[in-house]
Short mmCIF file of C-alpha atoms and ligand atoms in Angstrom, two decimals:
data_model
loop_
_atom_site.label_atom_id
_atom_site.label_comp_id
_atom_site.label_asym_id
_atom_site.label_seq_id
_atom_site.Cartn_x
_atom_site.Cartn_y
_atom_site.Cartn_z
CA MET O 725 12.77 21.42 2.59
CA ALA O 726 14.72 18.30 1.63
CA ASP O 727 17.49 19.07 4.09
CA GLU O 728 15.03 19.53 6.90
CA VAL O 729 13.76 16.00 6.48
CA LEU O 730 17.04 14.38 5.64
CA THR O 731 18.74 15.74 8.75
CA LEU O 732 16.02 14.12 10.83
CA PRO O 733 16.28 10.51 9.71
CA GLU O 734 14.54 9.23 12.83
CA ARG O 735 11.49 11.14 11.65
CA ILE O 736 11.32 9.31 8.36
CA PRO O 737 8.42 6.86 8.52
CA TYR O 738 9.56 3.26 8.38
CA HIS O 739 6.35 2.05 6.76
CA VAL O 740 4.32 4.20 4.37
CA ALA O 741 0.98 3.03 2.97
CA VAL O 742 -0.59 4.73 -0.03
CA ILE O 743 -4.17 4.77 -1.28
CA MET O 744 -3.34 5.42 -4.92
CA ASP O 745 -6.52 7.22 -5.91
CA GLY O 746 -7.52 9.50 -8.77
CA ASN O 747 -6.32 7.60 -11.83
CA GLY O 748 -9.78 7.84 -13.39
CA ARG O 749 -10.10 11.58 -12.74
CA TRP O 750 -6.56 12.17 -14.03
CA ALA O 751 -7.54 10.43 -17.29
CA LYS O 752 -10.87 12.21 -17.55
CA SER O 753 -9.25 15.60 -17.12
CA ARG O 754 -7.17 14.78 -20.20
CA GLY O 755 -10.01 13.32 -22.23
CA LEU O 756 -8.49 9.84 -21.97
CA PRO O 757 -10.09 6.48 -21.08
CA ARG O 758 -9.86 5.44 -17.42
CA LEU O 759 -7.41 2.66 -18.20
CA ALA O 760 -4.95 5.24 -19.51
CA GLY O 761 -5.08 6.71 -16.03
CA HIS O 762 -4.29 3.34 -14.47
CA ARG O 763 -1.35 2.94 -16.83
CA ALA O 764 -0.08 6.41 -15.89
CA GLY O 765 -0.48 5.35 -12.26
CA VAL O 766 1.84 2.40 -12.80
CA GLU O 767 4.43 4.66 -14.43
CA ASN O 768 4.25 6.87 -11.38
CA LEU O 769 4.90 3.94 -9.09
CA ARG O 770 8.37 3.64 -10.58
CA ARG O 771 9.16 7.22 -9.57
CA ILE O 772 7.78 6.72 -6.08
CA LEU O 773 9.79 3.54 -5.56
CA ARG O 774 12.95 5.45 -6.44
CA ALA O 775 11.97 8.26 -4.07
CA CYS O 776 11.28 5.78 -1.25
CA SER O 777 14.82 4.44 -1.59
CA GLU O 778 16.17 7.98 -1.65
CA PHE O 779 14.33 8.93 1.56
CA GLY O 780 15.06 5.69 3.40
CA ILE O 781 11.51 4.35 3.62
CA LYS O 782 11.75 0.61 4.26
CA ILE O 783 8.19 -0.62 3.65
CA LEU O 784 5.78 0.73 1.05
CA THR O 785 2.26 -0.66 0.94
CA ILE O 786 0.16 0.27 -2.08
CA TYR O 787 -3.58 -0.14 -2.42
CA ALA O 788 -3.99 -1.30 -6.00
CA PHE O 789 -7.33 -3.13 -6.08
CA SER O 790 -9.92 -3.36 -3.33
CA THR O 791 -12.45 -6.12 -2.68
CA GLU O 792 -15.06 -3.50 -3.67
CA ASN O 793 -13.38 -2.70 -6.99
CA TRP O 794 -14.78 -5.96 -8.45
CA GLY O 795 -18.02 -4.01 -8.79
CA ARG O 796 -16.56 -1.73 -11.49
CA PRO O 797 -17.41 -2.26 -15.17
CA GLU O 798 -16.06 -5.58 -16.40
CA ALA O 799 -13.73 -3.98 -18.94
CA GLU O 800 -12.06 -1.87 -16.26
CA VAL O 801 -11.64 -4.87 -13.94
CA ARG O 802 -10.15 -6.88 -16.80
CA GLY O 803 -7.88 -3.96 -17.67
CA LEU O 804 -6.62 -3.73 -14.08
CA MET O 805 -5.88 -7.47 -14.04
CA ASN O 806 -3.98 -7.12 -17.32
CA ILE O 807 -2.01 -4.21 -15.93
CA LEU O 808 -0.92 -6.24 -12.90
CA GLU O 809 0.16 -9.06 -15.21
CA THR O 810 2.06 -6.72 -17.51
CA VAL O 811 3.79 -5.04 -14.58
CA ILE O 812 5.01 -8.38 -13.27
CA ASP O 813 6.17 -9.45 -16.75
CA ARG O 814 7.98 -6.21 -17.48
CA GLU O 815 9.26 -5.03 -14.13
CA LEU O 816 10.04 -8.11 -12.06
CA ASN O 817 13.68 -8.43 -13.06
CA GLN O 818 14.38 -4.76 -12.47
CA LEU O 819 12.57 -4.75 -9.11
CA ASN O 820 14.57 -7.81 -8.12
CA ALA O 821 17.83 -6.19 -9.21
CA ASN O 822 16.93 -3.15 -7.09
CA GLY O 823 16.52 -5.31 -4.00
CA VAL O 824 12.75 -4.92 -3.76
CA GLN O 825 10.97 -7.67 -1.84
CA LEU O 826 7.49 -8.09 -3.30
CA ARG O 827 4.64 -9.21 -1.13
CA HIS O 828 0.96 -9.57 -1.77
CA ILE O 829 -1.71 -8.70 0.76
CA GLY O 830 -5.26 -9.77 -0.01
CA GLU O 831 -6.72 -12.88 -1.59
CA LEU O 832 -5.36 -14.56 -4.71
CA ASP O 833 -8.69 -16.36 -5.17
CA GLY O 834 -10.63 -14.66 -7.93
CA LEU O 835 -7.53 -13.93 -10.02
CA SER O 836 -6.85 -16.09 -13.07
CA ALA O 837 -4.66 -19.17 -12.52
CA MET O 838 -1.99 -17.57 -14.72
CA LEU O 839 -1.96 -14.34 -12.72
CA GLN O 840 -1.87 -16.22 -9.42
CA ALA O 841 1.14 -18.17 -10.66
CA LYS O 842 2.91 -14.98 -11.70
CA VAL O 843 2.27 -13.31 -8.36
CA ARG O 844 3.58 -16.38 -6.52
CA LYS O 845 6.67 -16.45 -8.71
CA ALA O 846 7.35 -12.75 -8.06
CA ILE O 847 7.04 -13.25 -4.29
CA ASP O 848 9.28 -16.29 -4.38
CA MET O 849 11.94 -14.73 -6.56
CA THR O 850 12.30 -11.61 -4.39
CA ARG O 851 11.82 -13.09 -0.93
CA ASN O 852 15.40 -12.52 0.24
CA ASN O 853 15.67 -8.92 -0.98
CA ASP O 854 16.07 -6.30 1.73
CA GLN O 855 16.29 -2.82 0.22
CA LEU O 856 12.56 -2.15 0.28
CA VAL O 857 9.49 -4.24 1.01
CA LEU O 858 6.68 -3.52 -1.46
CA ASN O 859 3.33 -4.83 -0.24
CA VAL O 860 0.84 -4.86 -3.07
CA ALA O 861 -2.71 -4.77 -1.73
CA PHE O 862 -4.60 -6.41 -4.56
CA ASN O 863 -8.03 -7.91 -4.01
CA TYR O 864 -7.55 -6.51 -0.51
CA GLY O 865 -10.11 -5.32 2.00
CA GLY O 866 -9.49 -4.44 5.63
CA ARG O 867 -12.61 -6.29 6.73
CA GLN O 868 -11.65 -9.29 4.60
CA ASP O 869 -8.22 -9.20 6.27
CA LEU O 870 -9.83 -9.38 9.72
CA LEU O 871 -12.33 -12.03 8.65
CA GLN O 872 -9.70 -14.37 7.29
CA ALA O 873 -7.69 -13.88 10.48
CA ILE O 874 -10.68 -14.69 12.69
CA ARG O 875 -11.51 -17.77 10.61
CA ARG O 876 -7.97 -19.13 10.82
CA ILE O 877 -7.73 -18.40 14.55
CA VAL O 878 -10.90 -20.45 15.05
CA GLU O 879 -9.70 -23.22 12.71
CA ASP O 880 -6.45 -23.44 14.67
CA GLY O 881 -8.46 -23.91 17.85
CA VAL O 882 -6.75 -21.03 19.65
CA PRO O 883 -8.20 -20.71 23.18
CA SER O 884 -9.95 -17.36 23.63
CA GLU O 885 -7.71 -16.28 26.51
CA GLU O 886 -4.71 -16.53 24.18
CA ILE O 887 -6.17 -14.10 21.65
CA ASP O 888 -4.40 -10.78 22.06
CA GLU O 889 -3.28 -8.04 19.69
CA LYS O 890 -0.01 -9.76 18.93
CA LEU O 891 -1.80 -12.93 17.96
CA VAL O 892 -4.22 -11.10 15.68
CA ASP O 893 -1.26 -9.31 14.06
CA TYR O 894 0.25 -12.70 13.37
CA TYR O 895 -2.85 -13.85 11.47
CA LEU O 896 -3.25 -10.74 9.32
CA TYR O 897 -1.90 -10.55 5.77
CA THR O 898 0.78 -8.18 7.08
CA ALA O 899 2.08 -10.71 9.66
CA GLY O 900 5.56 -9.93 10.85
CA GLN O 901 5.57 -6.36 9.60
CA PRO O 902 5.37 -3.19 11.69
CA ASP O 903 2.18 -1.13 11.32
CA PRO O 904 2.19 1.75 8.85
CA ASP O 905 3.42 5.03 10.34
CA LEU O 906 1.90 7.15 7.60
CA VAL O 907 -1.10 6.61 5.32
CA ILE O 908 -1.20 8.84 2.26
CA ARG O 909 -4.31 9.26 0.15
CA THR O 910 -4.13 11.04 -3.19
CA ALA O 911 -7.01 12.71 -5.06
CA GLY O 912 -8.49 14.43 -2.06
CA GLU O 913 -10.83 11.92 -0.44
CA MET O 914 -10.78 11.78 3.35
CA ARG O 915 -11.67 8.14 3.88
CA LEU O 916 -9.92 4.81 4.34
CA SER O 917 -12.06 2.87 1.83
CA ASN O 918 -11.50 -0.40 3.72
CA PHE O 919 -7.69 -0.12 3.79
CA LEU O 920 -5.60 -1.55 6.66
CA LEU O 921 -8.38 -1.02 9.22
CA TRP O 922 -6.53 -2.76 12.05
CA GLN O 923 -2.97 -1.88 11.10
CA ALA O 924 -3.51 1.86 10.55
CA SER O 925 -5.09 2.52 13.94
CA TYR O 926 -2.28 4.91 14.95
CA ALA O 927 -0.93 5.89 11.56
CA GLU O 928 -0.71 9.56 10.69
CA TYR O 929 -3.05 10.41 7.82
CA TYR O 930 -2.09 12.69 4.95
CA ALA O 931 -4.47 13.59 2.12
CA THR O 932 -3.51 15.59 -0.93
CA PRO O 933 -5.63 16.79 -3.86
CA ALA O 934 -2.95 15.56 -6.33
CA TYR O 935 -4.12 12.67 -8.48
CA TRP O 936 -1.96 9.57 -8.13
CA PRO O 937 -0.29 9.86 -11.57
CA ASP O 938 0.81 13.40 -10.57
CA PHE O 939 2.02 12.43 -7.10
CA ASP O 940 5.77 12.68 -7.67
CA ARG O 941 8.89 12.77 -5.51
CA ASP O 942 8.24 16.33 -4.37
CA GLU O 943 4.67 15.49 -3.40
CA LEU O 944 5.99 12.56 -1.36
CA LEU O 945 8.49 14.88 0.27
CA LYS O 946 5.64 17.20 1.30
CA ALA O 947 3.93 14.26 2.97
CA LEU O 948 7.17 13.37 4.78
CA VAL O 949 7.62 16.93 6.01
CA TYR O 950 4.04 16.85 7.29
CA PHE O 951 4.78 13.55 9.04
CA ALA O 952 8.01 14.82 10.59
CA ARG O 953 6.07 17.66 12.22
CA ARG O 954 3.37 15.52 13.76
CA GLU O 955 3.46 14.75 17.44
CA ARG O 956 2.48 11.11 17.82
CA ARG O 957 0.92 10.69 21.22
CA PHE O 958 -0.57 7.18 21.04
CA GLY O 959 -3.20 8.23 23.53
CA LEU O 960 -0.68 9.48 26.11
CA VAL O 961 0.05 12.88 27.61
CA LEU O 962 3.54 13.91 26.57
CA GLN O 963 5.84 15.69 29.03
CA PRO O 964 6.29 19.41 28.22
C1 IPE E 1817 -7.48 4.44 -8.11
O1 IPE E 1817 -7.99 5.28 -9.06
C2 IPE E 1817 -7.11 3.08 -8.66
C3 IPE E 1817 -8.07 2.02 -8.34
C4 IPE E 1817 -9.05 2.08 -7.49
C5 IPE E 1817 -7.87 0.75 -9.01
P1 IPE E 1817 -9.54 5.33 -9.38
O2 IPE E 1817 -9.80 4.41 -10.52
O3 IPE E 1817 -10.35 5.09 -8.17
O4 IPE E 1817 -9.69 6.84 -9.87
P2 IPE E 1817 -10.91 7.81 -9.56
O5 IPE E 1817 -11.12 7.82 -8.08
O6 IPE E 1817 -12.09 7.26 -10.30
O7 IPE E 1817 -10.46 9.13 -10.07
C1 IPE E 1818 -9.65 2.90 -3.01
O1 IPE E 1818 -10.04 3.74 -4.01
C2 IPE E 1818 -9.10 1.63 -3.58
C3 IPE E 1818 -7.81 1.74 -4.28
C4 IPE E 1818 -7.08 2.83 -4.37
C5 IPE E 1818 -7.33 0.54 -4.88
P1 IPE E 1818 -11.55 3.77 -4.55
O2 IPE E 1818 -11.58 4.80 -5.61
O3 IPE E 1818 -11.97 2.40 -4.91
O4 IPE E 1818 -12.35 4.22 -3.25
P2 IPE E 1818 -13.71 5.01 -3.12
O5 IPE E 1818 -14.70 4.32 -3.99
O6 IPE E 1818 -13.45 6.41 -3.57
O7 IPE E 1818 -14.03 4.95 -1.66
MG1 MG E 1819 -11.13 6.29 -6.75
#
Protein backbone atom coordinates (compact mmCIF):
# COMPACT_ATOMS: atom_id res chain seq x y z
CA MET A 1 0.00 0.00 0.00
CA ALA A 2 2.81 2.39 0.94
CA ASP A 3 4.58 1.87 -2.37
CA GLU A 4 1.43 2.60 -4.29
CA VAL A 5 1.18 6.05 -2.76
CA LEU A 6 4.85 6.82 -2.66
CA THR A 7 5.30 6.10 -6.36
CA LEU A 8 2.59 8.64 -7.10
CA PRO A 9 3.97 11.72 -5.38
CA GLU A 10 1.82 14.06 -7.45
CA ARG A 11 -1.16 12.43 -5.81
CA ILE A 12 -0.03 13.29 -2.31
CA PRO A 13 -2.21 16.13 -1.03
CA TYR A 14 -0.26 19.32 -0.50
CA HIS A 15 -2.55 20.55 2.26
CA VAL A 16 -4.32 18.18 4.65
CA ALA A 17 -6.80 19.46 7.24
CA VAL A 18 -7.89 17.28 10.16
CA ILE A 19 -10.91 17.48 12.43
CA MET A 20 -9.34 15.74 15.40
CA ASP A 21 -12.47 14.28 16.93
CA GLY A 22 -13.19 11.50 19.40
CA ASN A 23 -10.81 12.28 22.27
CA GLY A 24 -13.70 12.18 24.74
CA ARG A 25 -15.04 8.86 23.45
CA TRP A 26 -11.54 7.38 23.41
CA ALA A 27 -11.18 8.30 27.10
CA LYS A 28 -14.65 7.08 28.01
CA SER A 29 -14.05 3.72 26.38
CA ARG A 30 -11.09 3.32 28.75
CA GLY A 31 -12.87 4.62 31.83
CA LEU A 32 -10.71 7.75 31.86
CA PRO A 33 -11.65 11.43 32.25
CA ARG A 34 -12.15 13.38 29.01
CA LEU A 35 -9.00 15.40 29.55
CA ALA A 36 -6.95 12.20 29.44
CA GLY A 37 -8.34 11.78 25.95
CA HIS A 38 -7.22 15.27 24.97
CA ARG A 39 -3.75 14.53 26.32
CA ALA A 40 -3.62 11.29 24.32
CA GLY A 41 -4.71 13.35 21.31
CA VAL A 42 -1.70 15.62 21.71
CA GLU A 43 0.62 12.62 21.92
CA ASN A 44 -0.87 11.38 18.69
CA LEU A 45 -0.18 14.68 16.98
CA ARG A 46 3.53 14.00 17.34
CA ARG A 47 3.16 10.75 15.40
CA ILE A 48 1.07 12.40 12.71
CA LEU A 49 3.56 15.23 12.27
CA ARG A 50 6.30 12.66 11.69
CA ALA A 51 4.10 10.81 9.21
CA CYS A 52 3.29 14.04 7.34
CA SER A 53 7.01 14.64 6.83
CA GLU A 54 7.46 11.05 5.71
CA PHE A 55 4.66 11.32 3.11
CA GLY A 56 5.63 14.78 1.87
CA ILE A 57 2.57 16.68 3.06
CA LYS A 58 3.50 20.36 3.19
CA ILE A 59 0.62 21.94 5.13
CA LEU A 60 -1.27 20.35 8.01
CA THR A 61 -4.21 22.20 9.51
CA ILE A 62 -5.59 20.83 12.76
CA TYR A 63 -8.91 21.73 14.34
CA ALA A 64 -8.08 21.93 18.03
CA PHE A 65 -10.75 24.18 19.54
CA SER A 66 -13.84 25.57 17.85
CA THR A 67 -15.74 28.77 18.63
CA GLU A 68 -18.54 26.44 19.81
CA ASN A 69 -16.27 24.51 22.18
CA TRP A 70 -16.44 27.43 24.66
CA GLY A 71 -19.83 26.00 25.59
CA ARG A 72 -18.29 22.87 27.14
CA PRO A 73 -18.00 22.51 30.93
CA GLU A 74 -15.62 25.11 32.35
CA ALA A 75 -13.16 22.52 33.63
CA GLU A 76 -12.79 20.98 30.18
CA VAL A 77 -12.31 24.39 28.54
CA ARG A 78 -9.68 25.28 31.14
CA GLY A 79 -8.02 21.91 30.61
CA LEU A 80 -7.84 22.46 26.85
CA MET A 81 -6.28 25.90 27.37
CA ASN A 82 -3.72 24.37 29.74
CA ILE A 83 -2.93 21.67 27.21
CA LEU A 84 -2.23 24.24 24.50
CA GLU A 85 0.05 26.11 26.89
CA THR A 86 1.89 22.96 27.93
CA VAL A 87 2.33 21.89 24.32
CA ILE A 88 3.92 25.21 23.44
CA ASP A 89 6.18 25.09 26.52
CA ARG A 90 7.30 21.52 25.94
CA GLU A 91 7.33 21.11 22.18
CA LEU A 92 8.24 24.47 20.68
CA ASN A 93 11.99 23.91 20.53
CA GLN A 94 11.62 20.48 18.99
CA LEU A 95 9.05 21.68 16.45
CA ASN A 96 11.37 24.53 15.54
CA ALA A 97 14.33 22.16 15.19
CA ASN A 98 12.21 20.01 12.87
CA GLY A 99 11.53 22.96 10.60
CA VAL A 100 7.84 23.27 11.47
CA GLN A 101 6.32 26.68 10.83
CA LEU A 102 3.55 27.25 13.36
CA ARG A 103 0.58 29.36 12.49
CA HIS A 104 -2.62 30.12 14.32
CA ILE A 105 -5.99 30.42 12.62
CA GLY A 106 -8.85 31.80 14.68
CA GLU A 107 -9.07 34.55 17.26
CA LEU A 108 -6.59 35.08 20.08
CA ASP A 109 -9.16 37.20 21.93
CA GLY A 110 -10.64 35.15 24.72
CA LEU A 111 -7.36 33.39 25.54
CA SER A 112 -5.41 34.49 28.60
CA ALA A 113 -2.79 37.21 28.06
CA MET A 114 -0.09 34.66 28.92
CA LEU A 115 -1.34 32.14 26.37
CA GLN A 116 -1.69 34.81 23.69
CA ALA A 117 1.92 35.84 24.31
CA LYS A 118 3.09 32.23 24.04
CA VAL A 119 1.22 31.67 20.79
CA ARG A 120 2.69 34.86 19.33
CA LYS A 121 6.17 33.84 20.40
CA ALA A 122 5.77 30.40 18.81
CA ILE A 123 4.60 31.95 15.52
CA ASP A 124 7.44 34.44 15.54
CA MET A 125 10.13 31.94 16.40
CA THR A 126 9.16 29.51 13.61
CA ARG A 127 8.15 31.93 10.88
CA ASN A 128 11.06 31.13 8.55
CA ASN A 129 10.79 27.34 8.82
CA ASP A 130 9.84 25.53 5.64
CA GLN A 131 9.61 21.79 6.23
CA LEU A 132 5.95 21.77 7.21
CA VAL A 133 3.38 24.45 7.94
CA LEU A 134 1.23 23.54 10.95
CA ASN A 135 -1.92 25.66 11.15
CA VAL A 136 -3.49 25.32 14.56
CA ALA A 137 -7.19 26.18 14.41
CA PHE A 138 -7.83 27.26 17.97
CA ASN A 139 -10.83 29.40 18.85
CA TYR A 140 -11.63 28.94 15.17
CA GLY A 141 -14.97 28.91 13.39
CA GLY A 142 -15.55 28.96 9.65
CA ARG A 143 -18.32 31.52 10.00
CA GLN A 144 -16.16 33.63 12.31
CA ASP A 145 -13.41 33.44 9.67
CA LEU A 146 -15.79 34.81 7.02
CA LEU A 147 -17.22 37.44 9.36
CA GLN A 148 -13.85 38.86 10.29
CA ALA A 149 -12.92 38.94 6.60
CA ILE A 150 -16.11 40.80 5.67
CA ARG A 151 -15.62 43.28 8.51
CA ARG A 152 -12.04 44.06 7.48
CA ILE A 153 -12.97 44.34 3.80
CA VAL A 154 -15.59 46.93 4.78
CA GLU A 155 -13.20 48.73 7.15
CA ASP A 156 -10.62 48.95 4.37
CA GLY A 157 -13.23 50.59 2.14
CA VAL A 158 -12.78 48.07 -0.66
CA PRO A 159 -15.14 48.96 -3.55
CA SER A 160 -17.68 46.19 -4.13
CA GLU A 161 -16.59 45.59 -7.72
CA GLU A 162 -13.12 44.70 -6.45
CA ILE A 163 -14.39 41.95 -4.17
CA ASP A 164 -13.62 38.63 -5.81
CA GLU A 165 -12.60 35.19 -4.54
CA LYS A 166 -8.93 36.10 -4.51
CA LEU A 167 -9.60 39.13 -2.37
CA VAL A 168 -11.70 37.16 0.11
CA ASP A 169 -8.92 34.55 0.30
CA TYR A 170 -6.54 37.32 1.18
CA TYR A 171 -8.66 38.40 4.16
CA LEU A 172 -9.20 34.93 5.62
CA TYR A 173 -7.04 33.57 8.44
CA THR A 174 -5.44 31.24 5.88
CA ALA A 175 -4.31 34.14 3.62
CA GLY A 176 -1.55 33.15 1.26
CA GLN A 177 -2.05 29.42 1.66
CA PRO A 178 -3.53 27.02 -0.88
CA ASP A 179 -6.90 25.48 0.03
CA PRO A 180 -6.92 22.07 1.70
CA ASP A 181 -6.94 19.17 -0.77
CA LEU A 182 -8.13 16.66 1.80
CA VAL A 183 -10.21 17.03 4.97
CA ILE A 184 -10.03 14.11 7.36
CA ARG A 185 -12.48 13.63 10.20
CA THR A 186 -11.85 11.01 12.85
CA ALA A 187 -14.44 9.38 15.13
CA GLY A 188 -17.02 8.81 12.46
CA GLU A 189 -19.05 12.00 12.22
CA MET A 190 -19.97 13.16 8.72
CA ARG A 191 -20.08 16.90 9.29
CA LEU A 192 -17.79 19.90 9.02
CA SER A 193 -18.67 21.41 12.43
CA ASN A 194 -17.87 24.93 11.19
CA PHE A 195 -14.40 24.07 9.87
CA LEU A 196 -12.86 25.87 6.86
CA LEU A 197 -16.25 26.51 5.25
CA TRP A 198 -14.86 28.64 2.43
CA GLN A 199 -11.49 26.97 2.00
CA ALA A 200 -12.73 23.35 1.89
CA SER A 201 -15.25 23.91 -0.89
CA TYR A 202 -13.45 21.46 -3.21
CA ALA A 203 -11.53 19.39 -0.71
CA GLU A 204 -11.95 15.64 -0.75
CA TYR A 205 -13.59 14.42 2.46
CA TYR A 206 -12.47 11.33 4.33
CA ALA A 207 -14.17 10.09 7.50
CA THR A 208 -12.93 7.20 9.60
CA PRO A 209 -14.42 5.62 12.73
CA ALA A 210 -10.98 5.68 14.43
CA TYR A 211 -10.83 8.03 17.40
CA TRP A 212 -8.18 10.71 17.06
CA PRO A 213 -5.77 9.22 19.66
CA ASP A 214 -5.84 5.97 17.63
CA PHE A 215 -5.39 7.64 14.25
CA ASP A 216 -1.80 6.63 13.55
CA ARG A 217 0.54 6.64 10.55
CA ASP A 218 -1.20 3.67 8.94
CA GLU A 219 -4.61 5.31 9.34
CA LEU A 220 -3.22 8.43 7.66
CA LEU A 221 -1.85 6.27 4.88
CA LYS A 222 -5.34 4.80 4.33
CA ALA A 223 -6.69 8.32 3.94
CA LEU A 224 -3.92 9.14 1.44
CA VAL A 225 -4.66 6.02 -0.59
CA TYR A 226 -8.33 7.02 -0.64
CA PHE A 227 -7.33 10.52 -1.79
CA ALA A 228 -5.01 9.21 -4.51
CA ARG A 229 -7.92 7.27 -6.01
CA ARG A 230 -10.34 10.16 -6.14
CA GLU A 231 -11.05 11.88 -9.41
CA ARG A 232 -11.21 15.59 -8.68
CA ARG A 233 -13.47 17.17 -11.25
CA PHE A 234 -13.99 20.69 -9.87
CA GLY A 235 -17.35 20.79 -11.58
CA LEU A 236 -15.97 19.91 -15.01
CA VAL A 237 -16.48 16.97 -17.35
CA LEU A 238 -13.18 15.14 -17.70
CA GLN A 239 -12.09 13.76 -21.08
CA PRO A 240 -12.33 9.93 -21.26
C1 LIG B 1 -12.14 16.48 19.85
O1 LIG B 1 -12.56 15.50 20.72
C2 LIG B 1 -11.32 17.55 20.54
C3 LIG B 1 -12.06 18.81 20.77
C4 LIG B 1 -13.21 19.13 20.27
C5 LIG B 1 -11.40 19.79 21.60
P1 LIG B 1 -13.94 15.61 21.49
O2 LIG B 1 -13.67 16.22 22.83
O3 LIG B 1 -14.95 16.31 20.68
O4 LIG B 1 -14.31 14.08 21.67
P2 LIG B 1 -15.76 13.44 21.57
O5 LIG B 1 -16.35 13.87 20.25
O6 LIG B 1 -16.54 13.95 22.73
O7 LIG B 1 -15.51 11.98 21.62
C1 LIG C 1 -15.14 19.68 16.14
O1 LIG C 1 -15.45 18.67 17.01
C2 LIG C 1 -14.18 20.63 16.77
C3 LIG C 1 -12.82 20.13 16.98
C4 LIG C 1 -12.37 18.96 16.61
C5 LIG C 1 -11.93 21.03 17.65
P1 LIG C 1 -16.72 18.74 17.98
O2 LIG C 1 -16.72 17.48 18.75
O3 LIG C 1 -16.70 20.01 18.74
O4 LIG C 1 -17.92 18.79 16.93
P2 LIG C 1 -19.41 18.30 17.07
O5 LIG C 1 -19.95 18.88 18.34
O6 LIG C 1 -19.39 16.80 17.11
O7 LIG C 1 -20.08 18.80 15.84
MG1 LIG D 1 -16.35 15.68 19.35
